[in-house]
C-alpha positions as a Markdown table, in Angstrom:
| # | Residue | x | y | z |
|---|---|---|---|---|
| 1 | Pro | 48.2 | 9.5 | -39.5 |
| 2 | Leu | 46.7 | 12.2 | -37.3 |
| 3 | Leu | 44.0 | 9.8 | -36.1 |
| 4 | Asp | 46.6 | 7.1 | -35.4 |
| 5 | Glu | 48.8 | 9.4 | -33.4 |
| 6 | His | 46.2 | 10.7 | -31.0 |
| 7 | Pro | 43.7 | 8.9 | -28.7 |
| 8 | Pro | 40.1 | 8.4 | -29.9 |
| 9 | Ala | 37.2 | 10.3 | -28.5 |
| 10 | Arg | 36.2 | 7.6 | -25.9 |
| 11 | Asp | 39.5 | 8.1 | -24.1 |
| 12 | Ala | 39.0 | 11.8 | -23.6 |
| 13 | Pro | 36.2 | 12.0 | -20.9 |
| 14 | Thr | 38.7 | 11.6 | -18.1 |
| 15 | Thr | 41.1 | 14.2 | -19.5 |
| 16 | Ser | 39.8 | 17.3 | -17.9 |
| 17 | Ala | 36.8 | 19.0 | -16.3 |
| 18 | Pro | 35.4 | 22.5 | -16.4 |
| 19 | Thr | 36.6 | 25.0 | -13.8 |
| 20 | Asn | 33.2 | 25.3 | -12.2 |
| 21 | Pro | 31.3 | 22.0 | -12.9 |
| 22 | Thr | 27.7 | 21.7 | -11.9 |
| 23 | Pro | 26.7 | 20.0 | -8.7 |
| 24 | Gly | 25.0 | 17.1 | -10.6 |
| 25 | Ile | 28.1 | 16.4 | -12.6 |
| 26 | Met | 30.3 | 16.5 | -9.5 |
| 27 | Ala | 27.9 | 14.1 | -7.8 |
| 28 | Asp | 28.1 | 11.7 | -10.7 |
| 29 | Thr | 31.8 | 11.9 | -11.2 |
| 30 | Ala | 32.5 | 11.5 | -7.5 |
| 31 | Lys | 30.8 | 8.1 | -7.6 |
| 32 | Val | 33.5 | 6.8 | -10.0 |
| 33 | Thr | 36.2 | 5.0 | -8.0 |
| 34 | Val | 39.7 | 4.8 | -9.7 |
| 35 | Ser | 42.5 | 2.9 | -8.2 |
| 36 | Pro | 45.9 | 4.7 | -7.8 |
| 37 | His | 47.4 | 2.5 | -10.6 |
| 38 | Glu | 44.6 | 3.5 | -13.0 |
| 39 | Glu | 44.9 | 7.1 | -12.1 |
| 40 | Glu | 48.6 | 7.1 | -12.8 |
| 41 | Leu | 48.1 | 5.4 | -16.1 |
| 42 | Ile | 45.4 | 8.0 | -17.0 |
| 43 | Lys | 47.8 | 10.8 | -16.1 |
| 44 | Lys | 50.5 | 9.3 | -18.3 |
| 45 | Arg | 48.2 | 9.0 | -21.2 |
| 46 | Leu | 47.1 | 12.6 | -20.9 |
| 47 | Leu | 50.7 | 13.7 | -20.8 |
| 48 | Thr | 52.1 | 11.6 | -23.6 |
| 49 | Gln | 48.9 | 10.6 | -25.6 |
| 50 | Thr | 50.5 | 7.3 | -26.6 |
| 51 | Thr | 47.3 | 5.3 | -26.2 |
| 52 | Thr | 46.8 | 4.6 | -30.0 |
| 53 | Ala | 50.2 | 5.6 | -31.3 |
| 54 | Arg | 51.7 | 3.2 | -33.9 |
| 55 | Pro | 54.5 | 1.0 | -32.7 |
| 56 | Gly | 57.7 | 3.0 | -32.7 |
| 57 | Ala | 55.9 | 6.3 | -33.2 |
| 58 | Asp | 56.8 | 9.3 | -31.0 |
| 59 | Pro | 54.2 | 11.0 | -28.8 |
| 60 | Pro | 53.1 | 14.5 | -30.0 |
| 61 | Val | 55.1 | 16.3 | -27.2 |
| 62 | Lys | 58.2 | 14.5 | -28.1 |
| 63 | Lys | 57.7 | 15.1 | -31.8 |
| 64 | Leu | 57.3 | 18.8 | -31.0 |
| 65 | Ala | 60.5 | 18.8 | -29.0 |
| 66 | Lys | 62.3 | 17.1 | -32.0 |
| 67 | Lys | 61.0 | 19.7 | -34.4 |
| 68 | Tyr | 62.0 | 22.5 | -32.1 |
| 69 | Ile | 65.5 | 21.1 | -31.7 |
| 70 | Ala | 65.8 | 20.6 | -35.4 |
| 71 | Leu | 64.7 | 24.2 | -36.0 |
| 72 | Cys | 67.3 | 25.4 | -33.5 |
| 73 | Gly | 70.0 | 23.2 | -35.2 |
| 74 | Ser | 69.0 | 24.6 | -38.6 |
| 75 | Leu | 69.6 | 28.2 | -37.5 |
| 76 | Ala | 73.3 | 27.7 | -37.8 |
| 77 | Ala | 73.0 | 26.4 | -41.4 |
| 78 | Gly | 70.4 | 29.0 | -42.5 |
| 79 | Gly | 68.7 | 29.0 | -45.9 |
| 80 | Glu | 66.0 | 26.6 | -46.9 |
| 81 | Glu | 66.7 | 24.3 | -44.0 |
| 82 | Val | 65.4 | 26.9 | -41.6 |
| 83 | Glu | 62.3 | 27.4 | -43.5 |
| 84 | Arg | 61.7 | 23.7 | -43.8 |
| 85 | Cys | 62.2 | 23.1 | -40.1 |
| 86 | Lys | 60.0 | 26.1 | -39.3 |
| 87 | Glu | 57.2 | 24.8 | -41.5 |
| 88 | Gly | 57.5 | 21.4 | -40.0 |
| 89 | Leu | 57.3 | 22.8 | -36.4 |
| 90 | Leu | 54.3 | 25.0 | -37.3 |
| 91 | Lys | 52.6 | 22.1 | -39.0 |
| 92 | Glu | 53.2 | 19.9 | -35.9 |
| 93 | Leu | 51.9 | 22.7 | -33.6 |
| 94 | Ala | 48.8 | 23.1 | -35.8 |
| 95 | Met | 48.2 | 19.4 | -35.6 |
| 96 | Tyr | 48.7 | 19.3 | -31.9 |
| 97 | Glu | 46.4 | 22.3 | -31.4 |
| 98 | Phe | 43.8 | 20.6 | -33.6 |
| 99 | Ala | 44.1 | 17.5 | -31.4 |
| 100 | Leu | 43.7 | 19.6 | -28.3 |
| 101 | Glu | 40.6 | 21.3 | -29.7 |
| 102 | Arg | 39.1 | 18.0 | -30.7 |
| 103 | Met | 39.8 | 16.6 | -27.2 |
| 104 | Ser | 38.3 | 19.7 | -25.7 |
| 105 | Ala | 35.2 | 19.4 | -27.9 |
| 106 | Val | 34.9 | 15.7 | -27.0 |
| 107 | Ser | 35.4 | 16.5 | -23.3 |
| 108 | Gly | 32.6 | 19.2 | -23.5 |
| 109 | Ala | 30.3 | 16.7 | -25.2 |
| 110 | Asn | 31.0 | 14.1 | -22.6 |
| 111 | Leu | 30.4 | 16.6 | -19.8 |
| 112 | Arg | 27.1 | 17.6 | -21.4 |
| 113 | Glu | 26.2 | 14.0 | -21.7 |
| 114 | Ile | 27.1 | 13.4 | -18.1 |
| 115 | Glu | 24.9 | 16.4 | -17.2 |
| 116 | Ser | 22.1 | 15.0 | -19.3 |
| 117 | Tyr | 22.5 | 11.7 | -17.5 |
| 118 | Ala | 22.3 | 13.5 | -14.2 |
| 119 | Gln | 19.2 | 15.3 | -15.2 |
| 120 | Ala | 17.7 | 12.0 | -16.5 |
| 121 | Arg | 18.6 | 10.4 | -13.2 |
| 122 | Thr | 17.0 | 13.2 | -11.3 |
| 123 | Ala | 13.9 | 12.8 | -13.3 |
| 124 | Val | 14.0 | 9.0 | -12.8 |
| 125 | Asp | 14.4 | 9.5 | -9.0 |
| 126 | Gly | 11.5 | 11.9 | -9.0 |
| 127 | Ala | 9.4 | 9.4 | -10.9 |
| 128 | Ile | 10.4 | 6.7 | -8.4 |
| 129 | Val | 9.4 | 8.9 | -5.5 |
| 130 | Lys | 6.1 | 9.7 | -7.2 |
| 131 | Ala | 5.5 | 6.0 | -7.9 |
| 132 | Lys | 6.2 | 5.1 | -4.3 |
| 133 | Gly | 3.7 | 7.8 | -3.2 |
| 134 | Asp | 1.2 | 6.5 | -5.7 |
| 135 | Ile | 1.8 | 2.9 | -4.5 |
| 136 | Gly | 1.2 | 4.1 | -0.9 |
| 137 | Gln | -2.1 | 5.8 | -1.9 |
| 138 | Leu | -3.2 | 2.7 | -3.8 |
| 139 | Lys | -2.5 | 0.5 | -0.8 |
| 140 | Val | -4.6 | 2.8 | 1.4 |
| 141 | Ser | -7.4 | 2.7 | -1.3 |
| 142 | Leu | -7.1 | -1.0 | -1.5 |
| 143 | Asp | -7.4 | -1.5 | 2.2 |
| 144 | Ser | -10.4 | 0.9 | 2.3 |
| 145 | Ala | -12.0 | -1.1 | -0.6 |
| 146 | Arg | -11.4 | -4.4 | 1.2 |
| 147 | Gln | -13.0 | -3.0 | 4.4 |
| 148 | Glu | -15.9 | -1.7 | 2.4 |
| 149 | Arg | -16.3 | -5.1 | 0.6 |
| 150 | Gln | -16.2 | -6.9 | 4.0 |
| 151 | Asn | -18.8 | -4.5 | 5.4 |
| 152 | Lys | -21.1 | -5.1 | 2.3 |
| 153 | Glu | -20.7 | -8.9 | 2.7 |
| 154 | Glu | -21.6 | -8.6 | 6.4 |
| 155 | Tyr | -24.6 | -6.4 | 5.5 |
| 156 | Glu | -25.7 | -8.9 | 2.9 |
| 157 | Ala | -25.5 | -11.8 | 5.3 |
| 158 | Leu | -27.6 | -9.8 | 7.8 |
| 159 | Arg | -30.1 | -8.9 | 5.1 |
| 160 | Leu | -30.5 | -12.5 | 4.1 |
| 161 | Leu | -30.9 | -13.5 | 7.8 |
| 162 | Cys | -33.6 | -10.8 | 8.2 |
| 163 | Met | -35.4 | -12.0 | 5.1 |
| 164 | Lys | -36.1 | -15.3 | 6.8 |
| 165 | Tyr | -38.4 | -13.5 | 9.4 |
| 166 | Pro | -41.6 | -11.5 | 8.8 |
| 167 | Ser | -41.5 | -7.7 | 8.6 |
| 168 | Arg | -41.9 | -5.5 | 11.7 |
| 169 | Ala | -45.3 | -4.4 | 10.7 |
| 170 | Thr | -46.5 | -8.0 | 10.3 |
| 171 | Thr | -44.9 | -8.9 | 13.6 |
| 172 | Glu | -46.6 | -6.0 | 15.4 |
| 173 | Ala | -49.9 | -6.9 | 13.9 |
| 174 | Val | -49.6 | -10.5 | 15.0 |
| 175 | Asn | -48.5 | -9.3 | 18.5 |
| 176 | Ala | -51.5 | -7.0 | 18.7 |
| 177 | Gln | -53.8 | -9.8 | 17.6 |
| 178 | Leu | -52.3 | -12.1 | 20.2 |
| 179 | Ala | -52.6 | -9.4 | 22.9 |
| 180 | Gly | -56.3 | -9.1 | 22.0 |
| 181 | Glu | -56.8 | -12.8 | 22.2 |
| 182 | Ile | -54.9 | -12.9 | 25.5 |
| 183 | Gly | -57.1 | -10.1 | 26.9 |
| 184 | Thr | -60.2 | -12.0 | 25.8 |
| 185 | Leu | -59.0 | -15.2 | 27.4 |
| 186 | Glu | -58.1 | -13.3 | 30.6 |
| 187 | Gly | -61.7 | -11.9 | 30.6 |
| 188 | Glu | -63.2 | -15.3 | 30.0 |
| 189 | Asn | -60.9 | -16.7 | 32.8 |
| 190 | Glu | -62.0 | -14.1 | 35.2 |
| 191 | Ala | -65.7 | -14.8 | 34.3 |
| 192 | Ser | -65.1 | -18.5 | 34.8 |
| 193 | Ala | -63.4 | -17.9 | 38.1 |
| 194 | Ala | -66.3 | -15.7 | 39.2 |
| 195 | Thr | -68.8 | -18.4 | 38.1 |
| 196 | Leu | -66.8 | -21.1 | 39.9 |
| 197 | Glu | -66.7 | -19.0 | 43.1 |
| 198 | Leu | -70.5 | -18.6 | 42.8 |
| 199 | Arg | -70.9 | -22.3 | 42.3 |
| 200 | Lys | -68.7 | -23.0 | 45.3 |
| 201 | Lys | -70.8 | -20.7 | 47.5 |
| 202 | Gln | -74.1 | -22.3 | 46.1 |
| 203 | Phe | -72.7 | -25.8 | 46.7 |
| 204 | Ala | -71.6 | -24.8 | 50.2 |
| 205 | Leu | -75.1 | -23.4 | 50.9 |
| 206 | Leu | -76.7 | -26.6 | 49.5 |
| 207 | Leu | -74.5 | -28.7 | 51.7 |
| 208 | His | -75.5 | -26.5 | 54.7 |
| 209 | Val | -79.2 | -26.8 | 53.8 |
| 210 | Ile | -78.8 | -30.6 | 53.4 |
| 211 | Gly | -77.2 | -30.8 | 56.8 |
| 212 | Glu | -80.0 | -28.9 | 58.4 |
| 213 | Leu | -82.5 | -31.1 | 56.7 |
| 214 | His | -80.7 | -34.2 | 57.9 |
| 215 | Ala | -80.7 | -32.8 | 61.4 |
| 216 | Glu | -84.4 | -32.0 | 61.3 |
| 217 | Leu | -85.2 | -35.5 | 59.9 |
| 218 | Asp | -83.1 | -37.0 | 62.7 |
| 219 | Asp | -85.1 | -35.0 | 65.2 |
| 220 | Glu | -88.4 | -36.0 | 63.6 |
| 221 | Asp | -87.3 | -39.6 | 63.6 |
| 222 | Lys | -86.4 | -39.5 | 67.2 |
| 223 | Glu | -89.8 | -37.9 | 68.1 |
| 224 | Thr | -91.6 | -40.4 | 65.9 |
| 225 | Gly | -89.8 | -43.3 | 67.5 |
| 226 | Gly | -90.6 | -42.0 | 71.0 |
| 227 | Ala | -94.2 | -41.7 | 70.1 |
| 228 | Ala | -94.2 | -45.2 | 68.7 |
| 229 | Asp | -92.6 | -46.6 | 71.8 |
| 230 | Glu | -95.1 | -44.9 | 74.0 |
| 231 | Ala | -97.9 | -46.3 | 71.8 |
| 232 | Met | -96.4 | -49.8 | 72.0 |
| 233 | Asp | -96.1 | -49.5 | 75.8 |
| 234 | Ala | -99.7 | -48.4 | 76.0 |
| 235 | Met | -100.9 | -51.3 | 74.0 |
| 236 | Asp | -98.9 | -53.7 | 76.1 |
| 237 | Ala | -100.5 | -52.3 | 79.2 |
């Protein structure tokens, strides 16, 4: 009967709160929104505790009032009736006190559970913040790794391109060989140019000598022709 006349433990969390609740508990309980109708219903339940009362059963406060009135009425009769009413009132008071203690214990347990939830929530929030920080660091590391990979791919492409050409030492050796050959060809070219210039001068001298010889021959021919003409004239005479 005691369990039927009083509300169960799950109806007790909204009954009362400690005088100095912790900030975490206040923060969590402040987030609960209760409509005015629900708040009025909760107050009524707290005052009358008729939540789980049997149909037709009186609330504990009303039962206490009836017991007290019965005790006051039995004082005029006296005798065993007074003792019986007294025992009934004391029994009802003990039951009511037991119910209040049980509700207080349930309320304390619920408050401790709320505080535990608040601590767990704080830990979860901290873990979320830490996870966000880790995610940010991982993003930075990922971007750095991507850039490094891109640089390596570019370096590899340049390396493969450089592998298609001979080494620097080989190229310098070839250049030195070509420079030597070019110097040799330039020397030969200068020698050929000098020889050609000499041949030109010799040819010019030859032409000059040939011209002089032609001139001398022409003069000799003229002299010979004149002598022949004179001889012919003499013979004709």
